[in-house]
Amino acid sequence: MTVHILKLCVGIDSVDDLRAVHERRLREARSVGREAVLMHRTRNFPRRVDEILDGGSLYWVIRGTVLVRQPIAAVERLDEEGGTKRCAFLLAPEWVRTRPQPRRPHQGWRYLDPADAPPDLPEGDTAEDDLPPHLVAELRGLGLL
């Protein structure tokens, strides 16, 4: 059974900001001769790796609202300088906008059951792009969108 990962984007204001950060990291990796791989590093290694790799995605919470997901291509163990062990979620370059879903702050990442994950926005659905994500989520919660 598939399971997803839910992660807060601290210091990010929009999906475009998150994309820009990822693109900058890829450029920096290329500039120093490293393989340009889109990844998110984290301290804790998930116990449910097989379920994550069975179609799981990383759902990004931006300013208190889930707005986008990226499929997880792989999960790797990292050994950093000084013997520190880390985990890397290797992400597909695909960005899938989701229906805005409010989320409370939390530390680190959390597992996200597919039944609790926000649905993907239909292709070309841009009607809500002019509104702030938190307002869209609130209007949806009231049944007005």
XYZ file of N, CA, C and O in Angstrom:
580
model
N 0.835 -1.184 0.000
C 0.000 0.000 0.000
C 0.879 1.247 0.000
O 1.858 1.327 0.729
N 0.514 2.196 -0.784
C 1.278 3.434 -0.922
C 1.113 4.326 0.308
O 0.040 4.391 0.899
N 2.195 5.020 0.658
C 2.145 6.052 1.686
C 2.952 7.241 1.164
O 3.909 7.067 0.405
N 2.523 8.429 1.514
C 3.179 9.662 1.075
C 3.920 10.293 2.251
O 3.785 9.867 3.390
N 4.669 11.349 1.949
C 5.395 12.128 2.956
C 4.856 13.561 2.917
O 4.653 14.137 1.848
N 4.652 14.130 4.087
C 4.187 15.507 4.232
C 5.318 16.314 4.852
O 5.873 15.935 5.878
N 5.696 17.443 4.227
C 6.841 18.229 4.684
C 6.529 19.707 4.588
O 5.966 20.178 3.608
N 6.903 20.453 5.639
C 6.745 21.911 5.631
C 7.848 22.565 4.816
O 8.994 22.112 4.840
N 7.505 23.654 4.131
C 8.485 24.468 3.395
C 8.718 25.740 4.196
O 8.009 26.732 4.017
N 9.696 25.727 5.066
C 9.979 26.881 5.899
C 10.695 27.942 5.062
O 11.648 27.640 4.339
N 10.211 29.164 5.132
C 10.837 30.259 4.402
C 10.440 30.348 2.939
O 10.982 31.144 2.190
N 9.490 29.548 2.516
C 9.013 29.546 1.127
C 7.606 30.139 1.122
O 6.763 29.763 1.932
N 7.344 31.051 0.176
C 6.052 31.724 0.136
C 5.100 31.210 -0.941
O 3.909 31.510 -0.896
N 5.639 30.486 -1.944
C 4.778 30.028 -3.035
C 5.422 28.827 -3.728
O 6.601 28.527 -3.505
N 4.642 28.186 -4.574
C 5.173 27.066 -5.363
C 6.303 27.568 -6.258
O 7.317 26.889 -6.419
N 6.146 28.760 -6.817
C 7.202 29.326 -7.668
C 8.490 29.535 -6.884
O 9.582 29.309 -7.413
N 8.391 29.973 -5.631
C 9.581 30.125 -4.777
C 10.266 28.774 -4.575
O 11.495 28.674 -4.640
N 9.483 27.739 -4.310
C 10.049 26.401 -4.106
C 10.744 25.906 -5.369
O 11.853 25.378 -5.313
N 10.116 26.118 -6.515
C 10.747 25.732 -7.789
C 12.063 26.466 -7.985
O 13.050 25.879 -8.418
N 12.073 27.754 -7.684
C 13.289 28.551 -7.858
C 14.414 28.026 -6.963
O 15.571 27.951 -7.388
N 14.093 27.659 -5.730
C 15.096 27.104 -4.819
C 15.639 25.793 -5.377
O 16.849 25.565 -5.397
N 14.759 24.941 -5.852
C 15.208 23.663 -6.423
C 16.074 23.878 -7.660
O 17.102 23.218 -7.825
N 15.672 24.791 -8.530
C 16.458 25.075 -9.736
C 17.832 25.630 -9.371
O 18.839 25.279 -9.986
N 17.890 26.494 -8.358
C 19.172 27.041 -7.907
C 20.078 25.932 -7.399
O 21.271 25.882 -7.717
N 19.540 25.014 -6.613
C 20.339 23.899 -6.092
C 20.867 23.016 -7.213
O 22.005 22.540 -7.156
N 20.050 22.784 -8.234
C 20.503 21.983 -9.375
C 21.624 22.697 -10.133
O 22.622 22.073 -10.508
N 21.476 24.012 -10.338
C 22.537 24.796 -11.005
C 23.832 24.755 -10.204
O 24.916 24.591 -10.761
N 23.718 24.920 -8.875
C 24.907 24.890 -8.021
C 25.599 23.537 -8.092
O 26.834 23.470 -8.138
N 24.856 22.465 -8.107
C 25.446 21.120 -8.205
C 26.186 20.966 -9.520
O 27.324 20.475 -9.550
N 25.572 21.404 -10.611
C 26.230 21.310 -11.920
C 27.505 22.156 -11.966
O 28.499 21.755 -12.554
N 27.464 23.321 -11.325
C 28.606 24.245 -11.402
C 29.845 23.701 -10.687
O 30.961 24.103 -11.010
N 29.662 22.804 -9.719
C 30.809 22.225 -9.022
C 31.080 20.785 -9.471
O 31.849 20.067 -8.843
N 30.423 20.391 -10.573
C 30.698 19.080 -11.155
C 29.988 17.903 -10.512
O 30.328 16.755 -10.779
N 29.003 18.171 -9.662
C 28.230 17.081 -9.061
C 27.047 16.756 -9.952
O 26.591 17.586 -10.739
N 26.526 15.548 -9.768
C 25.325 15.151 -10.483
C 24.161 16.017 -9.994
O 23.966 16.183 -8.791
N 23.398 16.555 -10.925
C 22.268 17.409 -10.577
C 21.050 16.530 -10.303
O 20.352 16.113 -11.211
N 20.836 16.246 -9.034
C 19.724 15.401 -8.610
C 18.857 16.208 -7.653
O 19.369 16.810 -6.713
N 17.583 16.185 -7.914
C 16.657 16.908 -7.059
C 16.363 16.053 -5.839
O 15.843 14.947 -5.951
N 16.763 16.547 -4.664
C 16.550 15.763 -3.449
C 16.214 16.656 -2.274
O 16.509 17.846 -2.272
N 15.588 16.021 -1.299
C 15.356 16.688 -0.022
C 16.056 15.861 1.050
O 15.761 14.678 1.205
N 16.989 16.491 1.758
C 17.715 15.798 2.833
C 16.954 15.950 4.143
O 16.382 16.998 4.420
N 17.010 14.893 4.933
C 16.347 14.907 6.231
C 17.150 14.048 7.201
O 17.974 13.244 6.775
N 16.933 14.234 8.463
C 17.710 13.512 9.474
C 17.249 12.070 9.621
O 18.052 11.159 9.735
N 15.941 11.859 9.649
C 15.410 10.535 9.946
C 15.104 9.731 8.690
O 14.511 10.246 7.742
N 15.478 8.454 8.726
C 15.212 7.541 7.617
C 13.856 6.873 7.866
O 13.598 6.371 8.958
N 12.978 6.860 6.864
C 11.654 6.274 7.072
C 11.707 4.750 7.204
O 12.517 4.083 6.561
N 10.840 4.222 8.042
C 10.744 2.769 8.204
C 9.883 2.149 7.116
O 9.963 0.956 6.883
N 9.063 2.951 6.484
C 8.097 2.446 5.498
C 8.541 2.741 4.065
O 7.752 3.142 3.214
N 9.822 2.489 3.786
C 10.404 2.817 2.482
C 9.671 2.114 1.342
O 9.380 2.730 0.311
N 9.386 0.832 1.491
C 8.723 0.090 0.415
C 7.379 0.715 0.056
O 7.015 0.791 -1.124
N 6.659 1.196 1.058
C 5.363 1.828 0.805
C 5.533 3.190 0.131
O 4.730 3.580 -0.716
N 6.583 3.906 0.492
C 6.860 5.206 -0.133
C 7.208 5.006 -1.603
O 6.735 5.739 -2.480
N 8.020 3.993 -1.882
C 8.465 3.745 -3.256
C 7.386 3.088 -4.114
O 7.580 2.891 -5.307
N 6.251 2.768 -3.530
C 5.118 2.189 -4.251
C 4.181 3.305 -4.726
O 2.972 3.240 -4.533
N 4.756 4.367 -5.296
C 3.957 5.463 -5.835
C 3.784 6.647 -4.911
O 2.920 7.495 -5.156
N 4.609 6.741 -3.853
C 4.486 7.851 -2.915
C 5.011 9.169 -3.462
O 5.846 9.201 -4.357
N 4.517 10.243 -2.903
C 4.948 11.595 -3.270
C 5.294 12.375 -2.017
O 4.843 12.045 -0.918
N 6.078 13.427 -2.211
C 6.367 14.378 -1.143
C 5.396 15.538 -1.326
O 5.416 16.228 -2.347
N 4.495 15.711 -0.355
C 3.515 16.791 -0.377
C 4.094 17.963 0.394
O 4.447 17.828 1.564
N 4.201 19.117 -0.268
C 4.801 20.304 0.326
C 3.734 21.198 0.954
O 2.769 21.570 0.296
N 3.950 21.567 2.213
C 3.081 22.510 2.922
C 3.751 23.878 2.831
O 4.841 24.088 3.367
N 3.089 24.790 2.138
C 3.632 26.133 1.923
C 2.716 27.136 2.620
O 1.533 27.230 2.281
N 3.278 27.821 3.611
C 2.529 28.819 4.396
C 1.221 28.234 4.938
O 0.159 28.841 4.834
N 1.310 27.034 5.500
C 0.185 26.416 6.171
C -0.796 25.671 5.286
O -1.846 25.241 5.762
N -0.465 25.514 3.996
C -1.385 24.878 3.062
C -0.627 23.940 2.128
O 0.395 24.327 1.554
N -1.117 22.711 1.957
C -0.541 21.806 0.958
C -0.941 22.350 -0.402
O -2.127 22.577 -0.671
N 0.056 22.576 -1.278
C -0.221 23.160 -2.589
C 0.311 22.335 -3.751
O -0.176 22.469 -4.879
N 1.318 21.516 -3.494
C 1.974 20.811 -4.599
C 2.602 19.527 -4.076
O 2.894 19.418 -2.877
N 2.789 18.570 -4.979
C 3.473 17.333 -4.621
C 4.486 16.994 -5.702
O 4.362 17.434 -6.850
N 5.491 16.234 -5.287
C 6.484 15.722 -6.220
C 6.626 14.224 -5.966
O 6.825 13.812 -4.815
N 6.531 13.403 -7.011
C 6.717 11.966 -6.819
C 8.113 11.670 -6.269
O 9.092 12.318 -6.638
N 8.192 10.699 -5.374
C 9.471 10.277 -4.802
C 10.013 9.133 -5.653
O 9.372 8.091 -5.779
N 11.180 9.344 -6.244
C 11.790 8.344 -7.126
C 12.624 7.334 -6.350
O 12.729 6.168 -6.747
N 13.249 7.761 -5.259
C 14.100 6.865 -4.472
C 14.294 7.457 -3.085
O 14.082 8.643 -2.863
N 14.709 6.595 -2.163
C 15.067 7.009 -0.815
C 16.438 6.419 -0.538
O 16.643 5.221 -0.698
N 17.406 7.274 -0.185
C 18.783 6.816 0.007
C 19.314 7.223 1.371
O 18.929 8.251 1.921
N 20.221 6.417 1.879
C 20.958 6.771 3.093
C 22.161 7.601 2.683
O 22.825 7.300 1.707
N 22.446 8.636 3.448
C 23.600 9.500 3.199
C 24.513 9.461 4.411
O 24.049 9.537 5.544
N 25.803 9.346 4.171
C 26.802 9.469 5.228
C 27.541 10.770 4.975
O 28.277 10.890 4.006
N 27.319 11.749 5.832
C 27.943 13.053 5.660
C 29.216 13.143 6.492
O 29.503 12.274 7.313
N 29.949 14.215 6.274
C 31.195 14.430 7.010
C 30.951 14.354 8.507
O 29.922 14.799 9.004
N 31.894 13.798 9.220
C 31.768 13.672 10.665
C 30.953 12.459 11.084
O 30.632 12.319 12.251
N 30.595 11.617 10.124
C 29.867 10.398 10.439
C 28.372 10.568 10.640
O 27.693 9.640 11.064
N 27.847 11.755 10.329
C 26.417 11.997 10.495
C 25.643 11.216 9.445
O 25.958 11.261 8.269
N 24.623 10.508 9.879
C 23.768 9.747 8.969
C 22.535 10.576 8.639
O 21.915 11.174 9.512
N 22.204 10.625 7.378
C 21.043 11.370 6.901
C 20.255 10.510 5.920
O 20.676 9.433 5.538
N 19.141 11.049 5.483
C 18.294 10.403 4.491
C 18.060 11.408 3.368
O 17.991 12.618 3.614
N 17.925 10.909 2.148
C 17.606 11.771 1.011
C 16.396 11.205 0.279
O 16.391 10.029 -0.094
N 15.380 12.033 0.111
C 14.266 11.695 -0.753
C 14.638 12.236 -2.130
O 14.747 13.446 -2.316
N 14.868 11.347 -3.096
C 15.166 11.770 -4.462
C 13.839 11.996 -5.165
O 12.986 11.107 -5.206
N 13.670 13.193 -5.708
C 12.377 13.616 -6.241
C 12.370 13.636 -7.762
O 13.354 14.024 -8.392
N 11.241 13.257 -8.332
C 11.039 13.382 -9.773
C 10.909 14.868 -10.097
O 10.472 15.655 -9.253
N 11.285 15.276 -11.306
C 11.196 16.697 -11.662
C 9.758 17.164 -11.903
O 9.522 18.331 -12.161
N 8.806 16.274 -11.777
C 7.400 16.578 -12.012
C 6.808 17.342 -10.827
O 7.022 16.982 -9.673
N 6.050 18.394 -11.124
C 5.358 19.179 -10.108
C 3.864 19.019 -10.343
O 3.359 19.330 -11.416
N 3.141 18.522 -9.354
C 1.706 18.296 -9.486
C 0.988 19.190 -8.478
O 1.114 19.003 -7.273
N 0.247 20.164 -8.997
C -0.517 21.053 -8.116
C -1.659 20.274 -7.492
O -2.269 19.421 -8.133
N -1.930 20.560 -6.231
C -3.019 19.890 -5.529
C -4.071 20.907 -5.116
O -3.803 22.108 -5.091
N -5.228 20.391 -4.781
C -6.228 21.270 -4.196
C -5.642 21.773 -2.880
O -5.059 20.995 -2.124
N -5.737 23.044 -2.591
C -5.202 23.558 -1.331
C -5.843 22.862 -0.137
O -7.059 22.679 -0.090
N -5.000 22.450 0.797
C -5.484 21.780 2.010
C -4.706 22.335 3.198
O -3.489 22.203 3.259
N -5.397 22.972 4.154
C -4.687 23.541 5.306
C -4.053 22.445 6.163
O -4.606 21.354 6.308
N -2.885 22.747 6.719
C -2.165 21.826 7.609
C -1.537 22.618 8.736
O -0.992 23.697 8.541
N -1.553 22.036 9.923
C -0.912 22.648 11.083
C 0.599 22.413 11.019
O 1.054 21.424 10.455
N 1.372 23.283 11.648
C 2.826 23.091 11.676
C 3.208 21.824 12.441
O 2.506 21.407 13.366
N 4.320 21.227 12.042
C 4.873 20.060 12.727
C 6.380 20.025 12.482
O 6.887 20.674 11.577
N 7.078 19.284 13.298
C 8.528 19.128 13.153
C 8.824 18.028 12.134
O 8.123 17.014 12.109
N 9.841 18.205 11.341
C 10.287 17.158 10.423
C 9.242 16.829 9.376
O 8.514 17.690 8.906
N 9.186 15.561 8.999
C 8.196 15.109 8.026
C 7.233 14.147 8.698
O 7.493 13.643 9.779
N 6.116 13.913 8.052
C 5.103 12.992 8.552
C 4.664 12.078 7.418
O 4.656 12.482 6.252
N 4.252 10.855 7.777
C 3.614 9.998 6.797
C 2.238 10.580 6.492
O 1.584 11.149 7.361
N 1.803 10.413 5.249
C 0.497 10.913 4.827
C -0.231 9.783 4.112
O 0.221 9.313 3.061
N -1.319 9.341 4.702
C -2.133 8.291 4.113
C -2.777 8.825 2.830
O -3.239 9.973 2.807
N -2.824 8.029 1.761
C -3.443 8.509 0.516
C -4.879 9.007 0.695
O -5.294 9.938 0.007
N -5.617 8.426 1.627
C -6.997 8.873 1.866
C -7.044 10.295 2.430
O -8.046 10.995 2.264
N -5.965 10.733 3.078
C -5.909 12.072 3.674
C -5.215 13.091 2.778
O -5.168 14.273 3.111
N -4.648 12.638 1.663
C -3.911 13.525 0.766
C -4.883 14.349 -0.078
O -5.931 13.846 -0.491
N -4.546 15.612 -0.328
C -5.429 16.418 -1.171
C -5.397 15.905 -2.609
O -4.351 15.440 -3.078
N -6.506 15.979 -3.319
C -6.518 15.530 -4.710
C -5.726 16.479 -5.601
O -5.562 17.661 -5.284
N -5.258 15.940 -6.709
C -4.561 16.761 -7.696
C -5.558 17.706 -8.353
O -6.738 17.377 -8.514
N -5.075 18.897 -8.727
C -5.908 19.817 -9.495
C -6.047 19.279 -10.914
O -5.082 18.738 -11.468
N -7.217 19.425 -11.513
C -7.359 19.007 -12.907
C -6.413 19.802 -13.806
O -6.083 20.958 -13.519
N -5.959 19.168 -14.881
C -5.064 19.815 -15.848
C -5.667 21.136 -16.313
O -6.830 21.200 -16.692
N -4.894 22.196 -16.240
C -5.336 23.504 -16.709
C -6.219 24.268 -15.736
O -6.688 25.349 -16.051
N -6.467 23.734 -14.554
C -7.284 24.420 -13.550
C -6.456 25.538 -12.941
O -5.568 25.301 -12.141
N -6.743 26.762 -13.359
C -5.986 27.916 -12.863
C -6.883 28.959 -12.229
O -6.428 30.039 -11.884
N -8.158 28.641 -12.073
C -9.109 29.630 -11.555
C -8.716 30.134 -10.181
O -9.002 31.265 -9.823
N -8.046 29.293 -9.390
C -7.712 29.678 -8.022
C -6.349 30.337 -7.909
O -5.973 30.788 -6.835
N -5.594 30.405 -9.000
C -4.240 30.929 -8.934
C -4.182 32.402 -8.555
O -3.165 32.889 -8.098
N -5.282 33.135 -8.756
C -5.287 34.560 -8.437
C -5.548 34.838 -6.961
O -5.372 35.952 -6.499
N -5.966 33.803 -6.220
C -6.272 33.967 -4.795
C -5.142 33.412 -3.942
O -4.487 32.445 -4.334
N -4.924 33.977 -2.766
C -3.931 33.401 -1.854
C -4.343 31.983 -1.448
O -5.534 31.727 -1.230
N -3.384 31.056 -1.349
C -3.708 29.656 -1.048
C -4.527 29.467 0.227
O -5.436 28.653 0.260
N -4.213 30.248 1.288
C -4.973 30.077 2.531
C -6.441 30.475 2.360
O -7.328 29.875 2.945
N -6.693 31.479 1.510
C -8.066 31.913 1.255
C -8.811 30.852 0.440
O -9.971 30.548 0.724
N -8.146 30.282 -0.553
C -8.751 29.208 -1.345
C -9.124 28.043 -0.455
O -10.231 27.485 -0.542
N -8.200 27.651 0.446
C -8.474 26.534 1.349
C -9.678 26.841 2.238
O -10.529 25.977 2.476
N -9.749 28.068 2.748
C -10.856 28.442 3.624
C -12.185 28.445 2.847
O -13.193 27.934 3.337
N -12.177 28.976 1.637
C -13.392 28.990 0.820
C -13.837 27.573 0.473
O -15.021 27.276 0.458
N -12.885 26.689 0.200
C -13.214 25.289 -0.077
C -13.843 24.639 1.164
O -14.798 23.889 1.060
N -13.261 24.928 2.326
C -13.788 24.374 3.565
C -15.224 24.811 3.834
O -16.010 24.091 4.444
N -15.568 25.999 3.369
C -16.933 26.515 3.525
C -17.857 26.049 2.412
O -19.049 26.371 2.405
N -17.306 25.334 1.437
C -18.110 24.845 0.313
C -18.403 25.900 -0.731
O -19.334 25.764 -1.525
N -17.619 26.972 -0.755
C -17.868 28.058 -1.695
C -17.049 27.927 -2.985
O -17.260 28.675 -3.924
N -16.117 27.020 -3.016
C -15.341 26.748 -4.241
C -15.405 25.282 -4.561
O -15.490 24.438 -3.717
